[in-house]
Amino acid sequence: MSTNQTASEARRVQILELLKQADTPMTGKEIGERTGVSRQIVVGDINLLKAVDEPIVATSRGYLYMNDPESAGQIERIVVCQHAANQTEEELTIFVDHGVTVKDVRVEHPVYGDLTASIMVANRMEVKEFLDKITASNAAYLSALSDDFTHLHTVMADSEKQLDQAFEALRKAGILVE
């Protein structure tokens, strides 16, 4: 048993290194192929790594290791938005066109409290992939869980100017809540 435990620990270290070195999200299948295990084993390993506070995020495109944005010179803000589902593409495109990455979406649920889901989109191609996955899975947007579609995003950019310009564009589109 200790041999299996050692192999499992070594594999989790390997998974961490793969994610830290990746420039783009890695799917569970891809990680499994690289480590010689099934996607299901990878999911379990990722959960164990998250349980010891490794900053791994599951996105619609795969797993990401989240380096501290401040150490990468990025500025984070939380923004409150409100819009109908058919304006999601417009909202996300405004952000990415201003060089802003949308990390997540958060809503307040009457029973569960704050619910947060990773988005991690930084360009139009990633916005399209995200929206295509929503459509293909027939999933509802998290904002649909709020009474009035109000939701928050954690966003990050290289400069305050990029964030300010994105917020101004959201204001003009009637999406920003102030």
PDB file of C-alpha atoms in Angstrom:
ATOM      1  CA  MET A   1       0.000   0.000   0.000  1.00  0.00           C
ATOM      2  CA  SER A   2       2.799   2.446   0.750  1.00  0.00           C
ATOM      3  CA  THR A   3       4.098   1.890  -2.800  1.00  0.00           C
ATOM      4  CA  ASN A   4       0.705   2.930  -4.225  1.00  0.00           C
ATOM      5  CA  GLN A   5       0.558   5.900  -1.901  1.00  0.00           C
ATOM      6  CA  THR A   6       4.041   6.973  -2.985  1.00  0.00           C
ATOM      7  CA  ALA A   7       3.087   6.566  -6.652  1.00  0.00           C
ATOM      8  CA  SER A   8      -0.076   8.604  -6.072  1.00  0.00           C
ATOM      9  CA  GLU A   9       1.842  11.371  -4.337  1.00  0.00           C
ATOM     10  CA  ALA A  10       4.446  11.424  -7.120  1.00  0.00           C
ATOM     11  CA  ARG A  11       1.689  11.641  -9.727  1.00  0.00           C
ATOM     12  CA  ARG A  12       0.078  14.594  -7.909  1.00  0.00           C
ATOM     13  CA  VAL A  13       3.463  16.372  -7.889  1.00  0.00           C
ATOM     14  CA  GLN A  14       3.710  15.656 -11.640  1.00  0.00           C
ATOM     15  CA  ILE A  15       0.198  17.031 -12.205  1.00  0.00           C
ATOM     16  CA  LEU A  16       1.095  20.205 -10.320  1.00  0.00           C
ATOM     17  CA  GLU A  17       4.206  20.688 -12.436  1.00  0.00           C
ATOM     18  CA  LEU A  18       2.259  20.124 -15.658  1.00  0.00           C
ATOM     19  CA  LEU A  19      -0.338  22.708 -14.640  1.00  0.00           C
ATOM     20  CA  LYS A  20       2.246  25.247 -13.459  1.00  0.00           C
ATOM     21  CA  GLN A  21       4.102  25.019 -16.773  1.00  0.00           C
ATOM     22  CA  ALA A  22       1.010  25.101 -18.995  1.00  0.00           C
ATOM     23  CA  ASP A  23       0.185  28.298 -20.872  1.00  0.00           C
ATOM     24  CA  THR A  24      -3.376  27.158 -21.519  1.00  0.00           C
ATOM     25  CA  PRO A  25      -5.880  25.031 -19.597  1.00  0.00           C
ATOM     26  CA  MET A  26      -5.243  21.284 -19.612  1.00  0.00           C
ATOM     27  CA  THR A  27      -8.101  18.800 -19.829  1.00  0.00           C
ATOM     28  CA  GLY A  28      -8.365  15.867 -17.446  1.00  0.00           C
ATOM     29  CA  LYS A  29      -7.931  13.543 -20.414  1.00  0.00           C
ATOM     30  CA  GLU A  30      -4.719  15.296 -21.476  1.00  0.00           C
ATOM     31  CA  ILE A  31      -3.309  15.170 -17.942  1.00  0.00           C
ATOM     32  CA  GLY A  32      -4.284  11.505 -17.712  1.00  0.00           C
ATOM     33  CA  GLU A  33      -2.489  10.689 -20.964  1.00  0.00           C
ATOM     34  CA  ARG A  34       0.639  12.468 -19.722  1.00  0.00           C
ATOM     35  CA  THR A  35       0.599  10.757 -16.326  1.00  0.00           C
ATOM     36  CA  GLY A  36      -0.594   7.330 -17.474  1.00  0.00           C
ATOM     37  CA  VAL A  37      -3.889   7.261 -15.592  1.00  0.00           C
ATOM     38  CA  SER A  38      -7.574   7.718 -16.401  1.00  0.00           C
ATOM     39  CA  ARG A  39      -9.383  11.042 -16.421  1.00  0.00           C
ATOM     40  CA  GLN A  40     -11.315   9.875 -13.336  1.00  0.00           C
ATOM     41  CA  ILE A  41      -8.051   9.391 -11.402  1.00  0.00           C
ATOM     42  CA  VAL A  42      -6.965  12.888 -12.480  1.00  0.00           C
ATOM     43  CA  VAL A  43     -10.240  14.373 -11.191  1.00  0.00           C
ATOM     44  CA  GLY A  44      -9.640  12.709  -7.829  1.00  0.00           C
ATOM     45  CA  ASP A  45      -6.035  13.926  -7.726  1.00  0.00           C
ATOM     46  CA  ILE A  46      -7.113  17.473  -8.598  1.00  0.00           C
ATOM     47  CA  ASN A  47      -9.673  17.390  -5.768  1.00  0.00           C
ATOM     48  CA  LEU A  48      -6.987  16.218  -3.322  1.00  0.00           C
ATOM     49  CA  LEU A  49      -4.664  19.002  -4.492  1.00  0.00           C
ATOM     50  CA  LYS A  50      -7.436  21.584  -4.064  1.00  0.00           C
ATOM     51  CA  ALA A  51      -8.069  20.219  -0.562  1.00  0.00           C
ATOM     52  CA  VAL A  52      -4.511  21.201   0.417  1.00  0.00           C
ATOM     53  CA  ASP A  53      -5.081  24.708  -0.997  1.00  0.00           C
ATOM     54  CA  GLU A  54      -3.343  24.371  -4.351  1.00  0.00           C
ATOM     55  CA  PRO A  55      -4.852  27.170  -6.489  1.00  0.00           C
ATOM     56  CA  ILE A  56      -6.228  24.946  -9.254  1.00  0.00           C
ATOM     57  CA  VAL A  57      -9.337  26.077 -11.075  1.00  0.00           C
ATOM     58  CA  ALA A  58     -11.578  23.961 -13.285  1.00  0.00           C
ATOM     59  CA  THR A  59     -12.667  25.995 -16.306  1.00  0.00           C
ATOM     60  CA  SER A  60     -14.835  25.090 -19.263  1.00  0.00           C
ATOM     61  CA  ARG A  61     -11.611  24.426 -21.216  1.00  0.00           C
ATOM     62  CA  GLY A  62      -9.727  22.442 -18.567  1.00  0.00           C
ATOM     63  CA  TYR A  63      -7.687  22.897 -15.414  1.00  0.00           C
ATOM     64  CA  LEU A  64      -5.546  25.949 -14.659  1.00  0.00           C
ATOM     65  CA  TYR A  65      -3.003  26.622 -11.958  1.00  0.00           C
ATOM     66  CA  MET A  66      -3.745  30.140 -10.740  1.00  0.00           C
ATOM     67  CA  ASN A  67      -0.623  32.071  -9.910  1.00  0.00           C
ATOM     68  CA  ASP A  68      -1.146  35.059  -7.641  1.00  0.00           C
ATOM     69  CA  PRO A  69      -2.246  37.893  -9.999  1.00  0.00           C
ATOM     70  CA  GLU A  70      -0.457  40.496  -7.864  1.00  0.00           C
ATOM     71  CA  SER A  71       2.851  38.681  -8.256  1.00  0.00           C
ATOM     72  CA  ALA A  72       2.263  38.621 -12.008  1.00  0.00           C
ATOM     73  CA  GLY A  73       1.730  42.401 -11.976  1.00  0.00           C
ATOM     74  CA  GLN A  74      -2.004  42.136 -12.581  1.00  0.00           C
ATOM     75  CA  ILE A  75      -4.719  44.157 -10.893  1.00  0.00           C
ATOM     76  CA  GLU A  76      -7.921  42.497  -9.724  1.00  0.00           C
ATOM     77  CA  ARG A  77     -11.336  44.062  -9.194  1.00  0.00           C
ATOM     78  CA  ILE A  78     -14.798  42.799  -8.512  1.00  0.00           C
ATOM     79  CA  VAL A  79     -17.531  44.259 -10.669  1.00  0.00           C
ATOM     80  CA  VAL A  80     -21.315  44.021 -10.309  1.00  0.00           C
ATOM     81  CA  CYS A  81     -23.246  43.455 -13.527  1.00  0.00           C
ATOM     82  CA  GLN A  82     -26.857  42.946 -14.499  1.00  0.00           C
ATOM     83  CA  HIS A  83     -28.192  41.867 -17.863  1.00  0.00           C
ATOM     84  CA  ALA A  84     -30.346  39.290 -19.594  1.00  0.00           C
ATOM     85  CA  ALA A  85     -28.819  36.017 -20.790  1.00  0.00           C
ATOM     86  CA  ASN A  86     -28.772  37.236 -24.395  1.00  0.00           C
ATOM     87  CA  GLN A  87     -26.300  39.993 -23.395  1.00  0.00           C
ATOM     88  CA  THR A  88     -23.680  37.614 -21.971  1.00  0.00           C
ATOM     89  CA  GLU A  89     -21.621  37.606 -25.147  1.00  0.00           C
ATOM     90  CA  GLU A  90     -21.686  41.412 -25.268  1.00  0.00           C
ATOM     91  CA  GLU A  91     -20.595  41.640 -21.618  1.00  0.00           C
ATOM     92  CA  LEU A  92     -17.720  39.172 -21.941  1.00  0.00           C
ATOM     93  CA  THR A  93     -16.583  40.678 -25.243  1.00  0.00           C
ATOM     94  CA  ILE A  94     -16.445  44.155 -23.709  1.00  0.00           C
ATOM     95  CA  PHE A  95     -14.119  42.842 -21.026  1.00  0.00           C
ATOM     96  CA  VAL A  96     -11.754  40.918 -23.293  1.00  0.00           C
ATOM     97  CA  ASP A  97     -11.657  43.658 -25.951  1.00  0.00           C
ATOM     98  CA  HIS A  98     -10.228  45.935 -23.253  1.00  0.00           C
ATOM     99  CA  GLY A  99      -7.549  43.416 -22.266  1.00  0.00           C
ATOM    100  CA  VAL A 100      -9.445  42.249 -19.177  1.00  0.00           C
ATOM    101  CA  THR A 101      -9.625  38.609 -18.125  1.00  0.00           C
ATOM    102  CA  VAL A 102     -12.898  37.445 -16.557  1.00  0.00           C
ATOM    103  CA  LYS A 103     -11.921  34.966 -13.846  1.00  0.00           C
ATOM    104  CA  ASP A 104     -15.301  33.982 -12.458  1.00  0.00           C
ATOM    105  CA  VAL A 105     -18.951  34.737 -11.914  1.00  0.00           C
ATOM    106  CA  ARG A 106     -20.658  34.846  -8.520  1.00  0.00           C
ATOM    107  CA  VAL A 107     -24.298  35.067  -7.487  1.00  0.00           C
ATOM    108  CA  GLU A 108     -26.048  35.104  -4.157  1.00  0.00           C
ATOM    109  CA  HIS A 109     -28.385  32.139  -3.805  1.00  0.00           C
ATOM    110  CA  PRO A 110     -31.205  32.286  -1.219  1.00  0.00           C
ATOM    111  CA  VAL A 111     -30.336  28.830   0.162  1.00  0.00           C
ATOM    112  CA  TYR A 112     -26.657  28.209  -0.623  1.00  0.00           C
ATOM    113  CA  GLY A 113     -25.318  31.742  -0.191  1.00  0.00           C
ATOM    114  CA  ASP A 114     -22.558  32.807  -2.573  1.00  0.00           C
ATOM    115  CA  LEU A 115     -22.092  30.488  -5.547  1.00  0.00           C
ATOM    116  CA  THR A 116     -19.008  31.009  -7.678  1.00  0.00           C
ATOM    117  CA  ALA A 117     -18.057  29.426 -10.983  1.00  0.00           C
ATOM    118  CA  SER A 118     -14.831  29.785 -12.909  1.00  0.00           C
ATOM    119  CA  ILE A 119     -14.993  31.353 -16.375  1.00  0.00           C
ATOM    120  CA  MET A 120     -11.380  32.308 -17.217  1.00  0.00           C
ATOM    121  CA  VAL A 121     -11.830  34.012 -20.578  1.00  0.00           C
ATOM    122  CA  ALA A 122      -9.255  36.479 -21.889  1.00  0.00           C
ATOM    123  CA  ASN A 123      -9.985  36.771 -25.623  1.00  0.00           C
ATOM    124  CA  ARG A 124     -12.828  36.430 -28.135  1.00  0.00           C
ATOM    125  CA  MET A 125     -11.955  32.825 -29.000  1.00  0.00           C
ATOM    126  CA  GLU A 126     -12.239  31.821 -25.332  1.00  0.00           C
ATOM    127  CA  VAL A 127     -15.534  33.732 -25.037  1.00  0.00           C
ATOM    128  CA  LYS A 128     -16.861  31.810 -28.046  1.00  0.00           C
ATOM    129  CA  GLU A 129     -15.707  28.467 -26.619  1.00  0.00           C
ATOM    130  CA  PHE A 130     -17.336  29.278 -23.274  1.00  0.00           C
ATOM    131  CA  LEU A 131     -20.637  30.275 -24.890  1.00  0.00           C
ATOM    132  CA  ASP A 132     -20.557  27.234 -27.195  1.00  0.00           C
ATOM    133  CA  LYS A 133     -20.167  24.933 -24.169  1.00  0.00           C
ATOM    134  CA  ILE A 134     -23.097  26.615 -22.423  1.00  0.00           C
ATOM    135  CA  THR A 135     -25.218  26.122 -25.542  1.00  0.00           C
ATOM    136  CA  ALA A 136     -24.068  22.545 -26.226  1.00  0.00           C
ATOM    137  CA  SER A 137     -24.763  21.450 -22.660  1.00  0.00           C
ATOM    138  CA  ASN A 138     -28.068  23.339 -22.524  1.00  0.00           C
ATOM    139  CA  ALA A 139     -26.862  24.825 -19.221  1.00  0.00           C
ATOM    140  CA  ALA A 140     -28.250  27.961 -17.644  1.00  0.00           C
ATOM    141  CA  TYR A 141     -26.027  30.896 -16.790  1.00  0.00           C
ATOM    142  CA  LEU A 142     -25.285  31.179 -13.087  1.00  0.00           C
ATOM    143  CA  SER A 143     -26.799  34.678 -13.151  1.00  0.00           C
ATOM    144  CA  ALA A 144     -30.173  33.040 -13.873  1.00  0.00           C
ATOM    145  CA  LEU A 145     -30.195  31.914 -10.226  1.00  0.00           C
ATOM    146  CA  SER A 146     -30.586  35.498  -9.047  1.00  0.00           C
ATOM    147  CA  ASP A 147     -33.989  37.167  -9.164  1.00  0.00           C
ATOM    148  CA  ASP A 148     -32.855  39.978 -11.444  1.00  0.00           C
ATOM    149  CA  PHE A 149     -29.766  38.511 -13.190  1.00  0.00           C
ATOM    150  CA  THR A 150     -27.436  40.520 -10.932  1.00  0.00           C
ATOM    151  CA  HIS A 151     -24.026  38.893 -10.633  1.00  0.00           C
ATOM    152  CA  LEU A 152     -20.424  39.690  -9.807  1.00  0.00           C
ATOM    153  CA  HIS A 153     -17.263  39.006 -11.754  1.00  0.00           C
ATOM    154  CA  THR A 154     -13.704  38.912 -10.541  1.00  0.00           C
ATOM    155  CA  VAL A 155     -11.712  40.482 -13.356  1.00  0.00           C
ATOM    156  CA  MET A 156      -8.023  41.176 -13.829  1.00  0.00           C
ATOM    157  CA  ALA A 157      -5.889  43.267 -16.142  1.00  0.00           C
ATOM    158  CA  ASP A 158      -2.387  44.643 -16.515  1.00  0.00           C
ATOM    159  CA  SER A 159      -3.474  48.204 -15.728  1.00  0.00           C
ATOM    160  CA  GLU A 160      -6.105  50.280 -13.954  1.00  0.00           C
ATOM    161  CA  LYS A 161      -6.689  52.054 -17.274  1.00  0.00           C
ATOM    162  CA  GLN A 162      -7.828  48.827 -18.963  1.00  0.00           C
ATOM    163  CA  LEU A 163     -10.248  48.136 -16.110  1.00  0.00           C
ATOM    164  CA  ASP A 164     -11.562  51.720 -16.113  1.00  0.00           C
ATOM    165  CA  GLN A 165     -12.142  51.634 -19.878  1.00  0.00           C
ATOM    166  CA  ALA A 166     -13.931  48.280 -19.685  1.00  0.00           C
ATOM    167  CA  PHE A 167     -16.141  49.532 -16.857  1.00  0.00           C
ATOM    168  CA  GLU A 168     -17.009  52.643 -18.867  1.00  0.00           C
ATOM    169  CA  ALA A 169     -17.998  50.487 -21.858  1.00  0.00           C
ATOM    170  CA  LEU A 170     -20.145  48.317 -19.567  1.00  0.00           C
ATOM    171  CA  ARG A 171     -21.761  51.465 -18.176  1.00  0.00           C
ATOM    172  CA  LYS A 172     -22.602  52.657 -21.713  1.00  0.00           C
ATOM    173  CA  ALA A 173     -24.075  49.237 -22.523  1.00  0.00           C
ATOM    174  CA  GLY A 174     -26.311  49.417 -19.450  1.00  0.00           C
ATOM    175  CA  ILE A 175     -24.647  46.348 -17.883  1.00  0.00           C
ATOM    176  CA  LEU A 176     -22.640  47.883 -15.016  1.00  0.00           C
ATOM    177  CA  VAL A 177     -24.387  48.207 -11.643  1.00  0.00           C
ATOM    178  CA  GLU A 178     -23.212  51.151  -9.566  1.00  0.00           C
TER     179      GLU A 178
END
